[in-house]
PDB file of C-alpha atoms in Angstrom:
ATOM      1  CA  MET A   1     125.775 104.700 108.317  1.00  0.00           C
ATOM      2  CA  GLU A   2     126.154 107.407 110.931  1.00  0.00           C
ATOM      3  CA  THR A   3     124.378 106.526 114.198  1.00  0.00           C
ATOM      4  CA  GLU A   4     123.772 108.004 117.620  1.00  0.00           C
ATOM      5  CA  THR A   5     121.965 106.555 120.622  1.00  0.00           C
ATOM      6  CA  SER A   6     118.624 107.711 121.965  1.00  0.00           C
ATOM      7  CA  SER A   7     117.179 108.715 125.315  1.00  0.00           C
ATOM      8  CA  SER A   8     113.689 109.733 124.171  1.00  0.00           C
ATOM      9  CA  GLU A   9     111.972 107.255 121.858  1.00  0.00           C
ATOM     10  CA  ARG A  10     108.607 106.319 120.394  1.00  0.00           C
ATOM     11  CA  SER A  11     108.021 102.713 121.382  1.00  0.00           C
ATOM     12  CA  VAL A  12     106.110  99.623 120.422  1.00  0.00           C
ATOM     13  CA  GLY A  13     106.049  97.977 123.833  1.00  0.00           C
ATOM     14  CA  GLN A  14     109.689  98.430 124.790  1.00  0.00           C
ATOM     15  CA  THR A  15     110.935  98.666 121.190  1.00  0.00           C
ATOM     16  CA  THR A  16     111.486 101.934 119.353  1.00  0.00           C
ATOM     17  CA  LYS A  17     109.814 102.433 115.989  1.00  0.00           C
ATOM     18  CA  VAL A  18     112.113 103.019 113.042  1.00  0.00           C
ATOM     19  CA  ALA A  19     111.318 105.121 109.959  1.00  0.00           C
ATOM     20  CA  LEU A  20     113.219 105.023 106.671  1.00  0.00           C
ATOM     21  CA  VAL A  21     112.973 108.182 104.540  1.00  0.00           C
ATOM     22  CA  THR A  22     114.341 108.362 101.000  1.00  0.00           C
ATOM     23  CA  GLY A  23     115.443 111.790  99.866  1.00  0.00           C
ATOM     24  CA  GLY A  24     115.499 112.584 103.558  1.00  0.00           C
ATOM     25  CA  THR A  25     118.356 115.059 103.678  1.00  0.00           C
ATOM     26  CA  ARG A  26     116.882 117.863 101.570  1.00  0.00           C
ATOM     27  CA  GLY A  27     113.672 119.780 100.897  1.00  0.00           C
ATOM     28  CA  MET A  28     110.440 118.088 101.933  1.00  0.00           C
ATOM     29  CA  GLY A  29     112.364 115.025 103.055  1.00  0.00           C
ATOM     30  CA  ARG A  30     114.258 117.075 105.606  1.00  0.00           C
ATOM     31  CA  VAL A  31     110.977 118.399 107.028  1.00  0.00           C
ATOM     32  CA  MET A  32     109.555 114.880 107.270  1.00  0.00           C
ATOM     33  CA  VAL A  33     112.677 113.595 109.007  1.00  0.00           C
ATOM     34  CA  GLN A  34     112.379 116.360 111.593  1.00  0.00           C
ATOM     35  CA  ALA A  35     108.673 115.620 112.103  1.00  0.00           C
ATOM     36  CA  LEU A  36     109.383 111.941 112.727  1.00  0.00           C
ATOM     37  CA  LEU A  37     112.163 112.763 115.177  1.00  0.00           C
ATOM     38  CA  GLU A  38     109.757 115.031 117.044  1.00  0.00           C
ATOM     39  CA  GLU A  39     107.361 112.091 117.291  1.00  0.00           C
ATOM     40  CA  GLY A  40     110.062 109.941 118.895  1.00  0.00           C
ATOM     41  CA  PHE A  41     111.068 107.709 115.996  1.00  0.00           C
ATOM     42  CA  ILE A  42     114.533 106.545 115.126  1.00  0.00           C
ATOM     43  CA  VAL A  43     114.896 107.960 111.606  1.00  0.00           C
ATOM     44  CA  VAL A  44     117.177 106.709 108.856  1.00  0.00           C
ATOM     45  CA  ALA A  45     117.529 109.505 106.274  1.00  0.00           C
ATOM     46  CA  LEU A  46     118.828 108.452 102.880  1.00  0.00           C
ATOM     47  CA  GLY A  47     120.584 110.940 100.615  1.00  0.00           C
ATOM     48  CA  ARG A  48     122.967 111.037  97.680  1.00  0.00           C
ATOM     49  CA  TYR A  49     125.107 113.975  98.824  1.00  0.00           C
ATOM     50  CA  GLU A  50     127.328 114.284 101.893  1.00  0.00           C
ATOM     51  CA  LYS A  51     126.887 118.061 101.990  1.00  0.00           C
ATOM     52  CA  SER A  52     123.105 117.814 102.373  1.00  0.00           C
ATOM     53  CA  THR A  53     123.523 115.356 105.253  1.00  0.00           C
ATOM     54  CA  HIS A  54     125.704 117.828 107.153  1.00  0.00           C
ATOM     55  CA  GLU A  55     123.157 120.547 106.426  1.00  0.00           C
ATOM     56  CA  LEU A  56     120.409 118.287 107.783  1.00  0.00           C
ATOM     57  CA  ARG A  57     122.224 117.888 111.083  1.00  0.00           C
ATOM     58  CA  GLU A  58     122.839 121.629 111.282  1.00  0.00           C
ATOM     59  CA  THR A  59     119.153 122.303 110.656  1.00  0.00           C
ATOM     60  CA  LEU A  60     118.111 119.895 113.404  1.00  0.00           C
ATOM     61  CA  GLY A  61     120.567 121.318 115.900  1.00  0.00           C
ATOM     62  CA  GLY A  62     120.611 119.151 119.031  1.00  0.00           C
ATOM     63  CA  ASN A  63     117.696 116.983 117.929  1.00  0.00           C
ATOM     64  CA  THR A  64     119.849 114.335 116.238  1.00  0.00           C
ATOM     65  CA  GLU A  65     120.289 111.646 118.873  1.00  0.00           C
ATOM     66  CA  ARG A  66     117.891 109.351 116.989  1.00  0.00           C
ATOM     67  CA  LEU A  67     119.021 110.331 113.509  1.00  0.00           C
ATOM     68  CA  ARG A  68     120.899 107.930 111.258  1.00  0.00           C
ATOM     69  CA  THR A  69     122.092 108.911 107.788  1.00  0.00           C
ATOM     70  CA  MET A  70     123.175 106.897 104.760  1.00  0.00           C
ATOM     71  CA  PHE A  71     124.717 107.986 101.468  1.00  0.00           C
ATOM     72  CA  VAL A  72     123.279 105.817  98.723  1.00  0.00           C
ATOM     73  CA  ASP A  73     122.270 105.876  95.066  1.00  0.00           C
ATOM     74  CA  LEU A  74     119.078 103.852  95.285  1.00  0.00           C
ATOM     75  CA  ALA A  75     118.886 103.450  91.518  1.00  0.00           C
ATOM     76  CA  SER A  76     122.171 101.539  91.442  1.00  0.00           C
ATOM     77  CA  GLY A  77     122.301  97.741  91.367  1.00  0.00           C
ATOM     78  CA  GLN A  78     120.976  96.058  94.496  1.00  0.00           C
ATOM     79  CA  ALA A  79     120.982  99.310  96.494  1.00  0.00           C
ATOM     80  CA  PRO A  80     117.309  99.133  97.658  1.00  0.00           C
ATOM     81  CA  GLU A  81     117.652  95.614  99.037  1.00  0.00           C
ATOM     82  CA  ASP A  82     121.149  96.230 100.443  1.00  0.00           C
ATOM     83  CA  THR A  83     119.964  99.414 102.157  1.00  0.00           C
ATOM     84  CA  VAL A  84     117.065  97.656 103.845  1.00  0.00           C
ATOM     85  CA  ALA A  85     119.373  94.830 104.929  1.00  0.00           C
ATOM     86  CA  LYS A  86     121.839  97.308 106.488  1.00  0.00           C
ATOM     87  CA  VAL A  87     119.086  99.117 108.381  1.00  0.00           C
ATOM     88  CA  LEU A  88     117.616  95.854 109.646  1.00  0.00           C
ATOM     89  CA  GLU A  89     121.071  94.732 110.757  1.00  0.00           C
ATOM     90  CA  SER A  90     121.659  97.903 112.762  1.00  0.00           C
ATOM     91  CA  GLU A  91     118.131  98.780 113.945  1.00  0.00           C
ATOM     92  CA  ARG A  92     116.446  95.344 113.830  1.00  0.00           C
ATOM     93  CA  ARG A  93     113.238  96.732 112.319  1.00  0.00           C
ATOM     94  CA  ILE A  94     111.620  99.190 109.905  1.00  0.00           C
ATOM     95  CA  ASP A  95     108.106 100.320 110.800  1.00  0.00           C
ATOM     96  CA  VAL A  96     107.618 103.250 108.428  1.00  0.00           C
ATOM     97  CA  LEU A  97     108.817 103.604 104.834  1.00  0.00           C
ATOM     98  CA  ILE A  98     108.520 107.009 103.173  1.00  0.00           C
ATOM     99  CA  ASN A  99     109.347 106.969  99.477  1.00  0.00           C
ATOM    100  CA  ASN A 100     110.101 110.645  98.912  1.00  0.00           C
ATOM    101  CA  ALA A 101     113.226 110.706  96.712  1.00  0.00           C
ATOM    102  CA  GLY A 102     112.716 112.147  93.270  1.00  0.00           C
ATOM    103  CA  ILE A 103     114.082 114.114  90.351  1.00  0.00           C
ATOM    104  CA  GLY A 104     112.181 116.712  88.359  1.00  0.00           C
ATOM    105  CA  THR A 105     112.098 117.862  84.771  1.00  0.00           C
ATOM    106  CA  GLY A 106     114.343 120.723  85.836  1.00  0.00           C
ATOM    107  CA  SER A 107     117.179 118.204  85.757  1.00  0.00           C
ATOM    108  CA  ILE A 108     116.543 117.817  82.015  1.00  0.00           C
ATOM    109  CA  ARG A 109     116.146 121.516  81.345  1.00  0.00           C
ATOM    110  CA  ALA A 110     116.238 124.136  84.106  1.00  0.00           C
ATOM    111  CA  ASP A 111     113.586 126.329  82.476  1.00  0.00           C
ATOM    112  CA  SER A 112     111.228 123.426  81.733  1.00  0.00           C
ATOM    113  CA  TRP A 113     108.405 125.103  83.686  1.00  0.00           C
ATOM    114  CA  GLN A 114     108.379 127.940  81.154  1.00  0.00           C
ATOM    115  CA  ASN A 115     109.720 125.951  78.210  1.00  0.00           C
ATOM    116  CA  PRO A 116     108.297 122.399  78.459  1.00  0.00           C
ATOM    117  CA  VAL A 117     110.413 119.566  77.082  1.00  0.00           C
ATOM    118  CA  PRO A 118     108.487 117.595  74.400  1.00  0.00           C
ATOM    119  CA  PHE A 119     108.587 113.848  74.857  1.00  0.00           C
ATOM    120  CA  TRP A 120     110.563 113.254  71.659  1.00  0.00           C
ATOM    121  CA  GLU A 121     113.461 115.221  73.135  1.00  0.00           C
ATOM    122  CA  VAL A 122     113.568 113.020  76.241  1.00  0.00           C
ATOM    123  CA  THR A 123     116.234 110.338  75.943  1.00  0.00           C
ATOM    124  CA  ALA A 124     115.729 106.677  76.747  1.00  0.00           C
ATOM    125  CA  GLU A 125     118.350 107.009  79.478  1.00  0.00           C
ATOM    126  CA  GLN A 126     116.441 109.888  81.077  1.00  0.00           C
ATOM    127  CA  TRP A 127     113.262 107.800  81.018  1.00  0.00           C
ATOM    128  CA  ARG A 128     115.070 104.890  82.683  1.00  0.00           C
ATOM    129  CA  GLU A 129     116.536 107.165  85.369  1.00  0.00           C
ATOM    130  CA  PHE A 130     113.174 108.745  86.245  1.00  0.00           C
ATOM    131  CA  SER A 131     111.416 105.384  86.178  1.00  0.00           C
ATOM    132  CA  ALA A 132     114.050 103.789  88.397  1.00  0.00           C
ATOM    133  CA  ILE A 133     113.895 106.468  91.084  1.00  0.00           C
ATOM    134  CA  HIS A 134     110.157 107.171  91.111  1.00  0.00           C
ATOM    135  CA  ALA A 135     108.677 103.749  90.346  1.00  0.00           C
ATOM    136  CA  GLU A 136     111.132 100.870  90.603  1.00  0.00           C
ATOM    137  CA  VAL A 137     112.879 101.940  93.807  1.00  0.00           C
ATOM    138  CA  THR A 138     109.504 102.630  95.431  1.00  0.00           C
ATOM    139  CA  PHE A 139     108.395  99.078  94.651  1.00  0.00           C
ATOM    140  CA  ARG A 140     111.645  97.395  95.646  1.00  0.00           C
ATOM    141  CA  LEU A 141     111.924  99.141  99.008  1.00  0.00           C
ATOM    142  CA  ALA A 142     108.284  98.379  99.827  1.00  0.00           C
ATOM    143  CA  ARG A 143     108.748  94.762  98.785  1.00  0.00           C
ATOM    144  CA  ALA A 144     111.777  94.453 101.078  1.00  0.00           C
ATOM    145  CA  VAL A 145     110.264  95.991 104.224  1.00  0.00           C
ATOM    146  CA  THR A 146     106.683  94.705 104.076  1.00  0.00           C
ATOM    147  CA  PRO A 147     106.974  91.044 105.200  1.00  0.00           C
ATOM    148  CA  ALA A 148     108.344  91.999 108.635  1.00  0.00           C
ATOM    149  CA  MET A 149     105.662  94.692 108.991  1.00  0.00           C
ATOM    150  CA  ILE A 150     102.986  92.096 108.264  1.00  0.00           C
ATOM    151  CA  ALA A 151     104.507  89.759 110.846  1.00  0.00           C
ATOM    152  CA  ARG A 152     104.260  92.544 113.469  1.00  0.00           C
ATOM    153  CA  ARG A 153     100.813  93.557 112.175  1.00  0.00           C
ATOM    154  CA  TRP A 154     101.795  97.243 112.065  1.00  0.00           C
ATOM    155  CA  GLY A 155     103.445  99.312 109.383  1.00  0.00           C
ATOM    156  CA  ARG A 156     103.209 102.356 107.152  1.00  0.00           C
ATOM    157  CA  LEU A 157     104.011 102.671 103.450  1.00  0.00           C
ATOM    158  CA  ILE A 158     103.853 106.316 102.371  1.00  0.00           C
ATOM    159  CA  VAL A 159     104.752 107.630  98.935  1.00  0.00           C
ATOM    160  CA  ASN A 160     105.080 111.203  97.712  1.00  0.00           C
ATOM    161  CA  THR A 161     103.674 111.345  94.177  1.00  0.00           C
ATOM    162  CA  THR A 162     102.210 114.447  92.477  1.00  0.00           C
ATOM    163  CA  GLY A 163      98.962 116.014  91.279  1.00  0.00           C
ATOM    164  CA  LEU A 164      97.069 114.710  88.265  1.00  0.00           C
ATOM    165  CA  ASN A 165      97.940 117.842  86.288  1.00  0.00           C
ATOM    166  CA  SER A 166     101.645 117.202  86.881  1.00  0.00           C
ATOM    167  CA  MET A 167     101.165 113.633  85.716  1.00  0.00           C
ATOM    168  CA  ILE A 168      99.541 114.401  82.373  1.00  0.00           C
ATOM    169  CA  ASN A 169     100.239 118.020  81.400  1.00  0.00           C
ATOM    170  CA  ARG A 170     102.380 119.060  78.461  1.00  0.00           C
ATOM    171  CA  GLY A 171     106.087 118.459  78.937  1.00  0.00           C
ATOM    172  CA  ARG A 172     105.662 116.131  81.931  1.00  0.00           C
ATOM    173  CA  ILE A 173     107.362 113.074  80.454  1.00  0.00           C
ATOM    174  CA  PRO A 174     109.127 111.293  82.087  1.00  0.00           C
ATOM    175  CA  TYR A 175     108.276 112.771  85.517  1.00  0.00           C
ATOM    176  CA  GLY A 176     104.463 112.572  85.349  1.00  0.00           C
ATOM    177  CA  PRO A 177     103.995 109.003  84.065  1.00  0.00           C
ATOM    178  CA  CYS A 178     106.628 107.677  86.473  1.00  0.00           C
ATOM    179  CA  LYS A 179     104.898 109.326  89.432  1.00  0.00           C
ATOM    180  CA  ALA A 180     101.581 107.936  88.172  1.00  0.00           C
ATOM    181  CA  SER A 181     103.133 104.484  88.196  1.00  0.00           C
ATOM    182  CA  ALA A 182     104.216 104.925  91.816  1.00  0.00           C
ATOM    183  CA  GLU A 183     100.708 105.976  92.829  1.00  0.00           C
ATOM    184  CA  ALA A 184      99.081 103.069  91.012  1.00  0.00           C
ATOM    185  CA  ALA A 185     101.506 100.727  92.779  1.00  0.00           C
ATOM    186  CA  ALA A 186     100.569 102.262  96.147  1.00  0.00           C
ATOM    187  CA  ALA A 187      96.907 101.551  95.398  1.00  0.00           C
ATOM    188  CA  VAL A 188      97.643  97.904  94.590  1.00  0.00           C
ATOM    189  CA  MET A 189      99.743  97.600  97.739  1.00  0.00           C
ATOM    190  CA  ALA A 190      96.874  98.926  99.836  1.00  0.00           C
ATOM    191  CA  ALA A 191      94.547  96.304  98.359  1.00  0.00           C
ATOM    192  CA  ASP A 192      97.060  93.496  98.851  1.00  0.00           C
ATOM    193  CA  LEU A 193      97.690  94.588 102.463  1.00  0.00           C
ATOM    194  CA  GLU A 194      94.042  94.808 103.507  1.00  0.00           C
ATOM    195  CA  GLY A 195      93.583  93.328 106.980  1.00  0.00           C
ATOM    196  CA  THR A 196      97.313  92.968 107.701  1.00  0.00           C
ATOM    197  CA  GLY A 197      97.749  96.037 109.920  1.00  0.00           C
ATOM    198  CA  VAL A 198     100.000  97.654 107.306  1.00  0.00           C
ATOM    199  CA  THR A 199      98.670 100.694 105.452  1.00  0.00           C
ATOM    200  CA  SER A 200      99.608 102.238 102.112  1.00  0.00           C
ATOM    201  CA  ASN A 201      98.878 105.900 101.450  1.00  0.00           C
ATOM    202  CA  VAL A 202      99.948 108.822  99.283  1.00  0.00           C
ATOM    203  CA  LEU A 203     101.023 112.175 100.731  1.00  0.00           C
ATOM    204  CA  VAL A 204     101.537 115.054  98.281  1.00  0.00           C
ATOM    205  CA  PRO A 205     102.171 118.751  98.934  1.00  0.00           C
ATOM    206  CA  GLY A 206      99.459 120.062  96.604  1.00  0.00           C
ATOM    207  CA  GLY A 207     101.522 122.254  94.283  1.00  0.00           C
ATOM    208  CA  PRO A 208     105.048 123.478  93.563  1.00  0.00           C
ATOM    209  CA  VAL A 209     107.143 123.601  96.731  1.00  0.00           C
ATOM    210  CA  ASN A 210     109.868 126.098  97.527  1.00  0.00           C
ATOM    211  CA  THR A 211     112.838 123.730  97.383  1.00  0.00           C
ATOM    212  CA  ASP A 212     115.736 123.301  94.966  1.00  0.00           C
ATOM    213  CA  PHE A 213     113.666 120.584  93.283  1.00  0.00           C
ATOM    214  CA  VAL A 214     112.139 123.530  91.391  1.00  0.00           C
ATOM    215  CA  PRO A 215     115.036 125.482  89.811  1.00  0.00           C
ATOM    216  CA  VAL A 216     115.160 129.261  90.060  1.00  0.00           C
ATOM    217  CA  GLN A 217     114.938 129.258  86.252  1.00  0.00           C
ATOM    218  CA  SER A 218     111.322 128.087  86.612  1.00  0.00           C
ATOM    219  CA  GLY A 219     110.320 131.727  86.998  1.00  0.00           C
ATOM    220  CA  LEU A 220     107.911 130.882  89.837  1.00  0.00           C
ATOM    221  CA  ASP A 221     107.447 133.301  92.730  1.00  0.00           C
ATOM    222  CA  ARG A 222     109.225 131.519  95.588  1.00  0.00           C
ATOM    223  CA  LYS A 223     107.189 133.357  98.240  1.00  0.00           C
ATOM    224  CA  ALA A 224     103.919 132.293  96.617  1.00  0.00           C
ATOM    225  CA  MET A 225     104.964 128.640  96.439  1.00  0.00           C
ATOM    226  CA  LEU A 226     104.042 126.092  99.088  1.00  0.00           C
ATOM    227  CA  GLN A 227     106.611 125.780 101.842  1.00  0.00           C
ATOM    228  CA  PRO A 228     108.063 122.356 102.796  1.00  0.00           C
ATOM    229  CA  LYS A 229     106.798 122.565 106.377  1.00  0.00           C
ATOM    230  CA  ILE A 230     103.246 121.764 105.229  1.00  0.00           C
ATOM    231  CA  MET A 231     104.240 118.082 105.056  1.00  0.00           C
ATOM    232  CA  ALA A 232     104.886 117.764 108.795  1.00  0.00           C
ATOM    233  CA  GLU A 233     101.424 117.675 110.375  1.00  0.00           C
ATOM    234  CA  PRO A 234      99.707 115.205 108.014  1.00  0.00           C
ATOM    235  CA  LEU A 235     102.758 112.942 108.241  1.00  0.00           C
ATOM    236  CA  LYS A 236     102.662 112.969 112.036  1.00  0.00           C
ATOM    237  CA  TRP A 237      99.030 111.876 111.880  1.00  0.00           C
ATOM    238  CA  LEU A 238      99.679 109.157 109.284  1.00  0.00           C
ATOM    239  CA  VAL A 239     102.323 107.480 111.448  1.00  0.00           C
ATOM    240  CA  SER A 240     100.211 107.641 114.611  1.00  0.00           C
ATOM    241  CA  ASP A 241      97.938 104.907 115.907  1.00  0.00           C
ATOM    242  CA  GLN A 242      94.973 107.127 115.002  1.00  0.00           C
ATOM    243  CA  ALA A 243      95.658 106.151 111.386  1.00  0.00           C
ATOM    244  CA  ASN A 244      95.680 102.390 111.983  1.00  0.00           C
ATOM    245  CA  ASN A 245      92.631 101.875 109.760  1.00  0.00           C
ATOM    246  CA  PHE A 246      93.402 104.644 107.283  1.00  0.00           C
ATOM    247  CA  THR A 247      94.633 103.181 104.008  1.00  0.00           C
ATOM    248  CA  ALA A 248      94.325 103.549 100.221  1.00  0.00           C
ATOM    249  CA  ARG A 249      93.968 107.315 100.618  1.00  0.00           C
ATOM    250  CA  ARG A 250      95.643 110.388  99.114  1.00  0.00           C
ATOM    251  CA  ILE A 251      96.315 113.320 101.426  1.00  0.00           C
ATOM    252  CA  VAL A 252      97.035 116.739  99.944  1.00  0.00           C
ATOM    253  CA  ALA A 253      99.128 118.477 102.599  1.00  0.00           C
ATOM    254  CA  ALA A 254      97.998 121.971 101.570  1.00  0.00           C
ATOM    255  CA  GLU A 255      94.409 120.949 102.361  1.00  0.00           C
ATOM    256  CA  TRP A 256      95.154 119.193 105.654  1.00  0.00           C
ATOM    257  CA  ARG A 257      93.389 120.476 108.744  1.00  0.00           C
ATOM    258  CA  VAL A 258      94.203 118.746 112.023  1.00  0.00           C
ATOM    259  CA  GLU A 259      90.792 119.519 113.477  1.00  0.00           C
ATOM    260  CA  SER A 260      88.945 118.058 110.480  1.00  0.00           C
ATOM    261  CA  ASN A 261      87.895 114.507 109.729  1.00  0.00           C
ATOM    262  CA  PRO A 262      90.871 112.871 107.952  1.00  0.00           C
ATOM    263  CA  GLU A 263      88.504 111.353 105.401  1.00  0.00           C
ATOM    264  CA  ALA A 264      87.341 114.861 104.490  1.00  0.00           C
ATOM    265  CA  CYS A 265      90.960 115.998 104.036  1.00  0.00           C
ATOM    266  CA  SER A 266      91.790 113.174 101.652  1.00  0.00           C
ATOM    267  CA  SER A 267      90.498 111.295  98.628  1.00  0.00           C
ATOM    268  CA  PRO A 268      90.751 107.718  97.346  1.00  0.00           C
ATOM    269  CA  ILE A 269      94.226 106.762  96.209  1.00  0.00           C
ATOM    270  CA  ALA A 270      94.976 106.802  92.472  1.00  0.00           C
ATOM    271  CA  TRP A 271      91.966 107.141  90.165  1.00  0.00           C
ATOM    272  CA  MET A 272      89.304 104.991  91.760  1.00  0.00           C
ATOM    273  CA  GLY A 273      86.520 107.039  90.163  1.00  0.00           C
ATOM    274  CA  LEU A 274      87.612 105.801  86.754  1.00  0.00           C
ATOM    275  CA  GLY A 275      87.286 102.148  87.685  1.00  0.00           C
ATOM    276  CA  ARG A 276      84.607  99.643  86.774  1.00  0.00           C
ATOM    277  CA  PRO A 277      83.876  96.352  88.486  1.00  0.00           C
ATOM    278  CA  ILE A 278      86.003  93.535  87.108  1.00  0.00           C
ATOM    279  CA  ILE A 279      83.848  90.690  85.888  1.00  0.00           C
ATOM    280  CA  LEU A 280      85.845  87.489  85.727  1.00  0.00           C
ATOM    281  CA  PRO A 281      84.841  84.809  83.203  1.00  0.00           C
ATOM    282  CA  LYS A 282      83.248  81.719  84.661  1.00  0.00           C
ATOM    283  CA  SER A 283      85.130  78.500  84.221  1.00  0.00           C
TER     284      SER A 283
END
């Protein structure tokens, strides 16, 4: 892990807050890393490619004194737990976890936006890969960081999922169902964490974003797409003390307005409107 020391830090008492961002070296992740650095956090950006890490540092210019980077394939073996252990060994704490890493259907077929891949053409291995990155890794990282957050009575679990249309539209297997799993897990986490001081929320862009996650073969107008920078302001609010009691919510970054009531710029996490009260049988 590459590290540098800090002179300007966001503190809890005399201790600097630490944020861990998966997929933090590219696209939306890179924007979120920069936003957290601007807020004074030590930021550990995880990525799979050395080139994108160098590009991240070039993008940030001189604002890298609190940036740490790690090259890791989170879907491999004990990587989630080992990664958390390494960060805790070097930084002593993790206060914010942002599960942002992902792969899209463009990795199965570059023109999948125009030529959707039917589910029977998706291989079992592709399903396992998507499920591992979007659902399993999200759970395992959260499981590893949460106990210490609870002990400190402050923490943030934030996951980047997708819109309902992307979850269930034609050709969205395996991406859509795996993202739906991650969002459902975030909702359960929020319920389990009630009253602990640790929050669990979803932050999504609100549509296709102009990053290499969407291949040029998609045929989408890059200028008309959402730009990654829209993730910065809602993220800054979510990791602030103003959001201490804000949990089990879904923020759509494209609809975020700083001057508005955060409740009005968000909705309940997952699909709460579909739920019915659970009536347990009497013993």
